[in-house]
Short mmCIF file of C-alpha atoms in Angstrom, two decimals:
data_model
loop_
_atom_site.label_atom_id
_atom_site.label_comp_id
_atom_site.label_asym_id
_atom_site.label_seq_id
_atom_site.Cartn_x
_atom_site.Cartn_y
_atom_site.Cartn_z
CA UNK J 1 61.69 143.90 204.42
CA UNK J 2 58.64 141.64 204.58
CA UNK J 3 56.44 144.30 203.00
CA UNK J 4 58.94 144.88 200.19
CA UNK J 5 59.11 141.13 199.49
CA UNK J 6 55.32 140.85 199.47
CA UNK J 7 55.04 143.84 197.17
CA UNK J 8 57.57 142.34 194.78
CA UNK J 9 55.79 138.99 194.71
CA UNK J 10 52.45 140.69 194.11
CA UNK J 11 53.98 142.61 191.20
CA UNK J 12 55.32 139.43 189.65
CA UNK J 13 51.99 137.65 190.17
CA UNK J 14 50.05 140.50 188.58
CA UNK J 15 52.51 140.62 185.68
CA UNK J 16 52.07 136.92 184.97
CA UNK J 17 48.29 137.00 185.39
CA UNK J 18 47.72 140.01 183.15
CA UNK J 19 50.35 139.13 180.55
CA UNK J 20 50.04 135.35 180.34
CA UNK J 21 50.30 135.38 176.55
CA UNK J 22 53.48 137.47 176.62
CA UNK J 23 55.36 135.79 179.46
CA UNK J 24 53.98 132.24 179.31
CA UNK J 25 56.44 131.09 176.65
CA UNK J 26 59.36 132.83 178.39
CA UNK J 27 58.60 130.77 181.47
CA UNK J 28 58.20 127.67 179.30
CA UNK J 29 61.61 128.34 177.70
CA UNK J 30 63.20 128.66 181.14
CA UNK J 31 61.61 125.38 182.27
CA UNK J 32 62.76 123.59 179.09
CA UNK J 33 66.31 124.90 179.53
CA UNK J 34 66.45 123.74 183.16
CA UNK J 35 64.98 120.36 182.22
CA UNK J 36 67.51 119.65 179.47
CA UNK J 37 70.34 121.07 181.55
CA UNK J 38 69.55 118.32 184.07
CA UNK J 39 68.93 115.58 181.48
CA UNK J 40 72.16 116.37 179.58
CA UNK J 41 74.30 116.45 182.72
CA UNK J 42 75.10 120.15 182.34
CA UNK J 43 76.10 120.00 178.67
CA UNK J 44 73.30 122.21 177.37
CA UNK J 45 74.53 125.48 178.87
CA UNK J 46 78.22 125.02 178.22
CA UNK J 47 79.68 127.98 176.30
CA UNK J 48 80.56 125.79 173.31
CA UNK J 49 77.02 124.44 173.04
CA UNK J 50 75.51 127.91 173.46
CA UNK J 51 77.58 129.10 170.50
CA UNK J 52 76.54 126.06 168.45
CA UNK J 53 72.92 126.70 169.36
CA UNK J 54 73.12 130.22 167.91
CA UNK J 55 74.80 129.08 164.71
CA UNK J 56 72.56 126.05 164.15
CA UNK J 57 69.35 128.02 164.60
CA UNK J 58 70.34 131.29 162.93
CA UNK J 59 68.26 130.65 159.82
CA UNK J 60 65.19 129.69 161.88
CA UNK J 61 65.50 132.88 163.91
CA UNK J 62 65.72 134.98 160.74
CA UNK J 63 62.69 133.24 159.23
CA UNK J 64 60.71 133.47 162.49
CA UNK J 65 61.08 137.26 162.60
CA UNK J 66 59.69 137.63 159.08
CA UNK J 67 56.98 135.03 159.65
CA UNK J 68 55.82 136.82 162.79
CA UNK J 69 55.11 139.96 160.75
CA UNK J 70 53.22 137.91 158.15
CA UNK J 71 51.08 136.20 160.80
CA UNK J 72 50.40 139.50 162.60
CA UNK J 73 48.81 140.77 159.37
CA UNK J 74 46.57 137.69 159.38
CA UNK J 75 48.35 135.77 156.60
CA UNK J 76 50.70 132.80 156.28
CA UNK J 77 53.70 132.01 154.06
CA UNK J 78 54.28 128.38 153.11
CA UNK J 79 56.96 129.15 150.53
CA UNK J 80 59.88 130.23 152.72
CA UNK J 81 61.56 126.81 152.75
CA UNK J 82 61.55 126.63 148.96
CA UNK J 83 62.74 130.25 148.72
CA UNK J 84 65.62 129.38 151.06
CA UNK J 85 66.57 126.49 148.78
CA UNK J 86 66.24 128.48 145.54
CA UNK J 87 68.17 131.54 146.71
CA UNK J 88 70.80 129.27 148.27
CA UNK J 89 71.20 127.44 144.95
CA UNK J 90 71.55 130.67 142.97
CA UNK J 91 74.01 132.01 145.57
CA UNK J 92 76.17 128.88 145.39
CA UNK J 93 76.28 129.00 141.59
CA UNK J 94 77.29 132.68 141.58
CA UNK J 95 80.01 132.03 144.16
CA UNK J 96 81.38 128.65 143.11
CA UNK J 97 80.78 128.52 139.35
CA UNK J 98 80.89 132.19 138.35
CA UNK J 99 83.47 133.22 140.94
CA UNK J 100 81.67 136.41 141.95
CA UNK J 101 82.69 138.05 145.25
CA UNK J 102 80.45 137.90 148.31
CA UNK J 103 79.99 141.69 148.28
CA UNK J 104 78.24 141.32 144.92
CA UNK J 105 76.44 138.04 145.59
CA UNK J 106 74.87 138.94 148.94
CA UNK J 107 73.00 142.07 147.73
CA UNK J 108 71.94 140.19 144.59
CA UNK J 109 70.57 137.34 146.70
CA UNK J 110 68.61 139.75 148.90
CA UNK J 111 67.19 141.51 145.84
CA UNK J 112 66.16 138.14 144.43
CA UNK J 113 64.36 137.32 147.67
CA UNK J 114 62.67 140.74 147.69
CA UNK J 115 61.47 140.15 144.11
CA UNK J 116 60.01 136.79 145.12
CA UNK J 117 58.27 138.44 148.07
CA UNK J 118 56.93 141.15 145.77
CA UNK J 119 55.55 138.46 143.47
CA UNK J 120 53.67 136.89 146.37
CA UNK J 121 52.62 140.26 147.76
CA UNK J 122 51.15 141.37 144.44
CA UNK J 123 48.80 138.37 144.20
CA UNK J 124 47.84 138.54 147.86
CA UNK J 125 47.48 142.28 148.42
CA UNK J 126 46.22 143.51 145.04
CA UNK J 127 44.61 140.49 143.42
CA UNK J 128 43.07 139.37 146.75
CA UNK J 129 44.04 135.71 146.36
CA UNK J 130 44.39 134.01 149.77
CA UNK J 131 47.96 133.87 151.04
CA UNK J 132 47.65 130.14 151.69
CA UNK J 133 47.04 129.47 147.98
CA UNK J 134 49.63 131.95 146.68
CA UNK J 135 52.43 130.76 148.93
CA UNK J 136 51.52 127.10 148.43
CA UNK J 137 51.95 127.72 144.71
CA UNK J 138 55.22 129.52 145.49
CA UNK J 139 56.42 126.55 147.50
CA UNK J 140 55.93 124.27 144.49
CA UNK J 141 57.27 126.78 141.94
CA UNK J 142 60.52 127.56 143.74
CA UNK J 143 61.13 123.96 144.78
CA UNK J 144 60.90 123.03 141.12
CA UNK J 145 63.10 126.00 140.19
CA UNK J 146 65.72 124.79 142.68
CA UNK J 147 65.82 121.38 141.02
CA UNK J 148 66.12 123.01 137.59
CA UNK J 149 68.93 125.36 138.65
CA UNK J 150 70.96 122.65 140.37
CA UNK J 151 70.15 119.94 137.85
CA UNK J 152 69.51 117.53 140.70
CA UNK J 153 73.09 117.85 141.98
CA UNK J 154 74.78 119.68 144.83
CA UNK J 155 77.01 122.70 144.28
CA UNK J 156 79.71 123.27 146.86
CA UNK J 157 83.24 124.32 147.82
CA UNK J 158 82.26 127.88 148.60
CA UNK J 159 84.86 130.60 149.26
CA UNK J 160 86.20 131.05 152.79
CA UNK J 161 84.53 134.46 153.05
CA UNK J 162 81.12 132.78 152.82
CA UNK J 163 82.00 130.14 155.40
CA UNK J 164 83.18 132.94 157.69
CA UNK J 165 79.73 134.55 157.43
CA UNK J 166 78.02 131.49 158.93
CA UNK J 167 80.76 130.01 161.12
CA UNK J 168 83.27 132.76 161.86
CA UNK J 169 83.74 134.99 164.89
CA UNK J 170 84.14 138.76 165.11
CA UNK J 171 87.74 139.63 166.11
CA UNK J 172 87.90 141.24 169.54
CA UNK J 173 90.01 141.72 172.67
CA UNK J 174 90.40 138.91 175.22
CA UNK J 175 91.07 139.73 178.87
CA UNK J 176 91.67 136.95 181.39
CA UNK J 177 90.15 134.33 179.11
CA UNK J 178 86.99 136.38 178.59
CA UNK J 179 86.18 138.08 175.28
CA UNK J 180 85.16 141.71 175.72
CA UNK J 181 83.07 142.29 172.60
CA UNK J 182 80.15 139.98 173.59
CA UNK J 183 79.74 141.90 176.85
CA UNK J 184 79.82 145.26 175.05
CA UNK J 185 77.27 144.12 172.46
CA UNK J 186 75.12 142.54 175.19
CA UNK J 187 75.09 145.80 177.15
CA UNK J 188 74.20 147.79 174.03
CA UNK J 189 71.44 145.33 173.07
CA UNK J 190 70.04 145.41 176.62
CA UNK J 191 70.01 149.21 176.60
CA UNK J 192 68.25 149.25 173.22
CA UNK J 193 65.58 146.74 174.25
CA UNK J 194 64.96 148.46 177.59
CA UNK J 195 64.78 151.82 175.82
CA UNK J 196 62.17 150.43 173.42
CA UNK J 197 60.10 149.18 176.38
CA UNK J 198 60.14 152.52 178.18
CA UNK J 199 59.55 154.49 174.99
CA UNK J 200 56.54 152.31 174.24
CA UNK J 201 55.14 152.94 177.74
CA UNK J 202 55.72 156.70 177.48
CA UNK J 203 53.97 156.85 174.11
CA UNK J 204 50.95 154.94 175.44
CA UNK J 205 50.68 157.26 178.44
CA UNK J 206 51.01 160.30 176.19
CA UNK J 207 48.11 159.15 174.03
CA UNK J 208 45.95 157.93 176.92
CA UNK J 209 46.34 154.25 176.03
CA UNK J 210 46.68 151.36 178.52
CA UNK J 211 50.27 151.09 179.79
CA UNK J 212 52.10 148.94 182.30
CA UNK J 213 53.01 150.41 185.67
CA UNK J 214 56.48 151.82 186.26
CA UNK J 215 57.21 149.01 188.72
CA UNK J 216 56.18 146.34 186.24
CA UNK J 217 58.18 147.97 183.46
CA UNK J 218 61.21 148.17 185.75
CA UNK J 219 60.94 144.47 186.57
CA UNK J 220 60.66 143.58 182.88
CA UNK J 221 63.72 145.73 182.11
CA UNK J 222 65.76 144.04 184.84
CA UNK J 223 64.82 140.56 183.63
CA UNK J 224 65.57 141.48 179.99
CA UNK J 225 68.99 142.86 180.92
CA UNK J 226 69.82 139.83 183.09
CA UNK J 227 68.96 137.30 180.38
CA UNK J 228 70.86 139.16 177.65
CA UNK J 229 73.96 139.70 179.79
CA UNK J 230 74.10 136.08 181.01
CA UNK J 231 73.79 134.91 177.41
CA UNK J 232 76.52 137.36 176.35
CA UNK J 233 78.81 136.16 179.15
CA UNK J 234 78.44 132.55 177.98
CA UNK J 235 79.52 133.61 174.49
CA UNK J 236 82.42 135.57 175.97
CA UNK J 237 83.74 132.42 177.64
CA UNK J 238 84.06 130.55 174.34
CA UNK J 239 85.26 132.28 171.17
CA UNK J 240 83.39 135.56 171.30
CA UNK J 241 80.58 136.81 169.09
CA UNK J 242 79.72 134.73 166.02
CA UNK J 243 79.32 136.85 162.90
CA UNK J 244 75.83 135.48 162.47
CA UNK J 245 75.11 136.31 166.11
CA UNK J 246 75.98 139.95 165.48
CA UNK J 247 73.62 139.91 162.51
CA UNK J 248 70.85 138.42 164.65
CA UNK J 249 71.27 141.10 167.32
CA UNK J 250 70.91 143.81 164.69
CA UNK J 251 67.80 142.15 163.23
CA UNK J 252 66.13 141.60 166.61
CA UNK J 253 66.73 145.14 167.87
CA UNK J 254 65.83 146.70 164.52
CA UNK J 255 62.59 144.81 164.02
CA UNK J 256 61.58 145.21 167.68
CA UNK J 257 61.95 148.98 167.23
CA UNK J 258 60.06 148.85 163.92
CA UNK J 259 57.08 147.03 165.39
CA UNK J 260 56.81 148.89 168.68
CA UNK J 261 57.91 152.45 167.89
CA UNK J 262 57.12 153.28 164.26
CA UNK J 263 54.06 154.08 162.20
CA UNK J 264 54.78 151.16 159.88
CA UNK J 265 54.67 148.75 162.81
CA UNK J 266 51.36 150.16 164.03
CA UNK J 267 49.94 149.79 160.53
CA UNK J 268 50.93 146.10 160.48
CA UNK J 269 49.12 145.50 163.77
CA UNK J 270 46.12 147.49 162.56
CA UNK J 271 45.80 145.43 159.38
CA UNK J 272 45.94 142.20 161.36
CA UNK J 273 43.50 143.41 164.00
CA UNK J 274 40.84 144.52 161.53
CA UNK J 275 41.68 145.24 157.90
CA UNK J 276 38.41 147.09 157.33
CA UNK J 277 38.85 149.29 160.40
CA UNK J 278 42.44 150.00 159.39
CA UNK J 279 41.29 150.98 155.90
CA UNK J 280 38.65 153.32 157.30
CA UNK J 281 41.34 154.86 159.51
CA UNK J 282 43.39 155.79 156.47
CA UNK J 283 45.87 152.90 156.44
CA UNK J 284 46.84 151.68 152.97
CA UNK J 285 46.21 148.03 153.83
CA UNK J 286 47.24 146.72 150.42
CA UNK J 287 50.58 148.46 150.47
CA UNK J 288 51.22 147.31 154.04
CA UNK J 289 50.48 143.68 153.16
CA UNK J 290 52.60 143.94 150.01
CA UNK J 291 55.67 145.19 151.88
CA UNK J 292 55.27 142.61 154.63
CA UNK J 293 55.66 139.88 151.99
CA UNK J 294 58.57 141.71 150.35
CA UNK J 295 60.21 141.73 153.77
CA UNK J 296 59.50 138.02 154.22
CA UNK J 297 61.10 137.23 150.87
CA UNK J 298 64.19 139.27 151.75
CA UNK J 299 64.62 137.52 155.11
CA UNK J 300 64.07 134.12 153.47
CA UNK J 301 66.86 134.99 151.04
CA UNK J 302 69.14 135.93 153.93
CA UNK J 303 68.31 132.64 155.64
CA UNK J 304 69.11 130.85 152.39
CA UNK J 305 72.56 132.45 152.21
CA UNK J 306 73.27 131.61 155.86
CA UNK J 307 72.13 128.00 155.50
CA UNK J 308 74.11 127.48 152.31
CA UNK J 309 77.19 129.04 153.90
CA UNK J 310 76.91 126.82 156.95
CA UNK J 311 76.61 123.64 154.85
CA UNK J 312 79.28 124.91 152.44
CA UNK J 313 77.12 123.71 149.56
CA UNK J 314 73.65 124.03 148.01
CA UNK J 315 71.51 120.90 147.78
CA UNK J 316 68.15 120.24 146.05
CA UNK J 317 66.60 119.21 149.38
CA UNK J 318 67.66 122.29 151.33
CA UNK J 319 64.97 124.19 153.22
CA UNK J 320 62.54 121.31 153.62
CA UNK J 321 60.22 121.87 156.61
CA UNK J 322 61.77 125.29 157.28
CA UNK J 323 58.39 126.95 156.76
CA UNK J 324 56.89 124.77 159.48
CA UNK J 325 59.72 125.60 161.89
CA UNK J 326 59.20 129.33 161.26
CA UNK J 327 55.41 129.11 161.64
CA UNK J 328 55.75 127.01 164.79
CA UNK J 329 58.24 129.50 166.27
CA UNK J 330 55.82 132.39 165.63
CA UNK J 331 52.85 130.64 167.21
CA UNK J 332 54.85 129.33 170.15
CA UNK J 333 56.13 132.88 170.63
CA UNK J 334 52.62 134.28 171.09
CA UNK J 335 51.26 134.98 167.61
CA UNK J 336 47.52 134.55 167.09
CA UNK J 337 46.01 132.65 164.18
CA UNK J 338 43.49 135.48 163.75
CA UNK J 339 46.22 138.12 163.37
CA UNK J 340 46.91 141.38 165.13
CA UNK J 341 48.90 139.83 167.98
CA UNK J 342 52.58 139.00 168.39
CA UNK J 343 56.02 140.48 169.00
CA UNK J 344 59.47 140.10 167.51
CA UNK J 345 60.86 139.08 170.89
CA UNK J 346 58.12 136.45 171.06
CA UNK J 347 59.24 135.05 167.70
CA UNK J 348 62.81 134.81 169.01
CA UNK J 349 61.60 133.05 172.16
CA UNK J 350 59.57 130.62 170.05
CA UNK J 351 62.56 129.86 167.81
CA UNK J 352 64.75 129.32 170.88
CA UNK J 353 62.17 126.92 172.34
CA UNK J 354 62.32 124.87 169.15
CA UNK J 355 66.11 125.10 169.02
CA UNK J 356 66.65 124.09 172.65
CA UNK J 357 64.27 121.15 172.25
CA UNK J 358 66.13 119.98 169.11
CA UNK J 359 69.54 120.49 170.66
CA UNK J 360 68.67 118.92 174.00
CA UNK J 361 67.05 115.86 172.46
CA UNK J 362 70.02 115.40 170.14
CA UNK J 363 72.44 115.50 173.10
CA UNK J 364 70.50 112.86 175.04
CA UNK J 365 70.25 110.68 171.94
CA UNK J 366 66.60 110.97 170.89
CA UNK J 367 66.04 110.46 167.17
CA UNK J 368 64.39 112.73 164.63
CA UNK J 369 61.12 110.81 165.01
CA UNK J 370 60.79 111.78 168.68
CA UNK J 371 61.94 115.31 167.97
CA UNK J 372 59.18 115.84 165.38
CA UNK J 373 56.57 114.31 167.69
CA UNK J 374 57.49 116.47 170.66
CA UNK J 375 57.74 119.67 168.56
CA UNK J 376 54.25 118.98 167.21
CA UNK J 377 52.88 118.61 170.73
CA UNK J 378 54.59 121.84 171.83
CA UNK J 379 53.02 123.70 168.90
CA UNK J 380 49.57 122.30 169.68
CA UNK J 381 49.88 123.28 173.35
CA UNK J 382 51.03 126.79 172.42
CA UNK J 383 47.98 127.38 170.19
CA UNK J 384 45.68 125.86 172.83
CA UNK J 385 47.21 128.24 175.38
CA UNK J 386 46.48 131.17 173.05
CA UNK J 387 42.84 130.12 172.67
CA UNK J 388 42.52 129.69 176.43
CA UNK J 389 43.84 133.22 176.99
CA UNK J 390 41.35 134.62 174.48
CA UNK J 391 38.43 132.90 176.16
CA UNK J 392 39.57 134.08 179.58
CA UNK J 393 39.96 137.65 178.32
CA UNK J 394 36.49 137.52 176.72
CA UNK J 395 34.99 136.18 179.95
CA UNK J 396 36.69 138.93 181.95
CA UNK J 397 35.38 141.57 179.56
CA UNK J 398 31.85 140.17 179.82
CA UNK J 399 32.00 140.28 183.63
CA UNK J 400 33.24 143.88 183.54
CA UNK J 401 30.42 144.91 181.21
CA UNK J 402 27.87 143.18 183.42
CA UNK J 403 29.23 144.95 186.50
CA UNK J 404 29.09 148.33 184.75
CA UNK J 405 25.52 147.78 183.61
CA UNK J 406 24.34 146.72 187.07
CA UNK J 407 25.18 150.03 188.75
CA UNK J 408 22.71 152.20 190.72
CA UNK J 409 19.57 153.04 188.79
CA UNK J 410 18.74 156.73 189.04
CA UNK J 411 15.65 156.53 186.87
CA UNK J 412 12.05 155.96 187.97
CA UNK J 413 11.44 152.88 190.08
CA UNK J 414 9.77 149.87 188.55
CA UNK J 415 6.89 150.30 190.97
CA UNK J 416 6.25 153.80 189.70
CA UNK J 417 6.48 152.69 186.08
CA UNK J 418 3.87 150.03 186.69
CA UNK J 419 1.24 152.51 187.97
CA UNK J 420 -1.83 153.00 185.87
CA UNK J 421 -1.78 155.98 183.51
CA UNK J 422 -3.45 159.17 184.77
CA UNK J 423 -6.45 160.39 182.76
CA UNK J 424 -6.07 163.70 180.96
CA UNK J 425 -6.81 166.75 183.08
CA UNK J 426 -6.09 164.97 186.40
CA UNK J 427 -2.97 165.00 188.54
CA UNK J 428 -1.32 162.03 190.22
CA UNK J 429 -1.62 162.14 194.06
#
């Protein structure tokens, strides 16, 4: 029993030491949750508040997934907040003023977002203008376009079908006060995420790439399943699965699979790791970058629809600071400013860190001023942690190289090399 316990602790210690970037923010999220659970007197983890947390942060989670892909490629997108506002304004006008049904408006909104992303992607990927400049221009353009479309006024009173999208619950069966559907979806999501983890390990082993041990992978799978099922059980105790929660599960599982198990995902990482090396390897780096921004525009449009539906109106000031929340969530979740590093699950963890901090501070009565200050410090610490990990990894690599180069020398000894040369025609004795 003692040996099994020691082995388990050693496995956990090795996992944390060798994967500090990946698991550091998960541990930080757990600490933040426990801290605010204590400070709020147990209110944070009540089923009602868990449901509100999902609904209130749905748009940030959607944006964080898209922003993570952009940052992995080594770029940034400052326009997403303005795109959220613009698409939300157009959506509200089509719904409230033109009376179009949601089944027509939602695809149109997503196509509009994709077109905006294609506009950005064209200038960045093919015209080689820095993403910072292009998306900064986009932020100004679409903020101005929002003011023009709305005429400086709010547009509201959206149909009930739209409000159901952001605030409704999926009908399901209730047994003994517990909704069944959240548990079923939680089990399916856990199976999908665990399957992605093991498939990723098998592929790495098949191609001779570094892979985690079976014991470490098993521990990660158990922790993933436990977290997802506990979260699902909390939803089951309230009103079941929010419609937006079901959408988020589909996005998280889908994009996690895309990034870890498809050629397109590997191309995104390759472009961010070294665009020149990716190009020499046959990757169409321009096309990859272009579609990453198309994807970002589409997800920004979806976030705009969700935010507008939750407010039940479109306002000229919608989406302000959303780009910073999405960028902060990506970096807190493990993205690297130099590109090539990051995961979809990390983006979700980063968004949840921001959401729990906002929610917890609101419950205990801290104002927006303190919330902004603390979120800024969390972002700074996350980036500092990333830099620290890079330096530690570089130092470890240098030590390994030094050890390899200091192995036994099988060549001539230095004493022999220093002997005087032998004249021609004579032999050394």
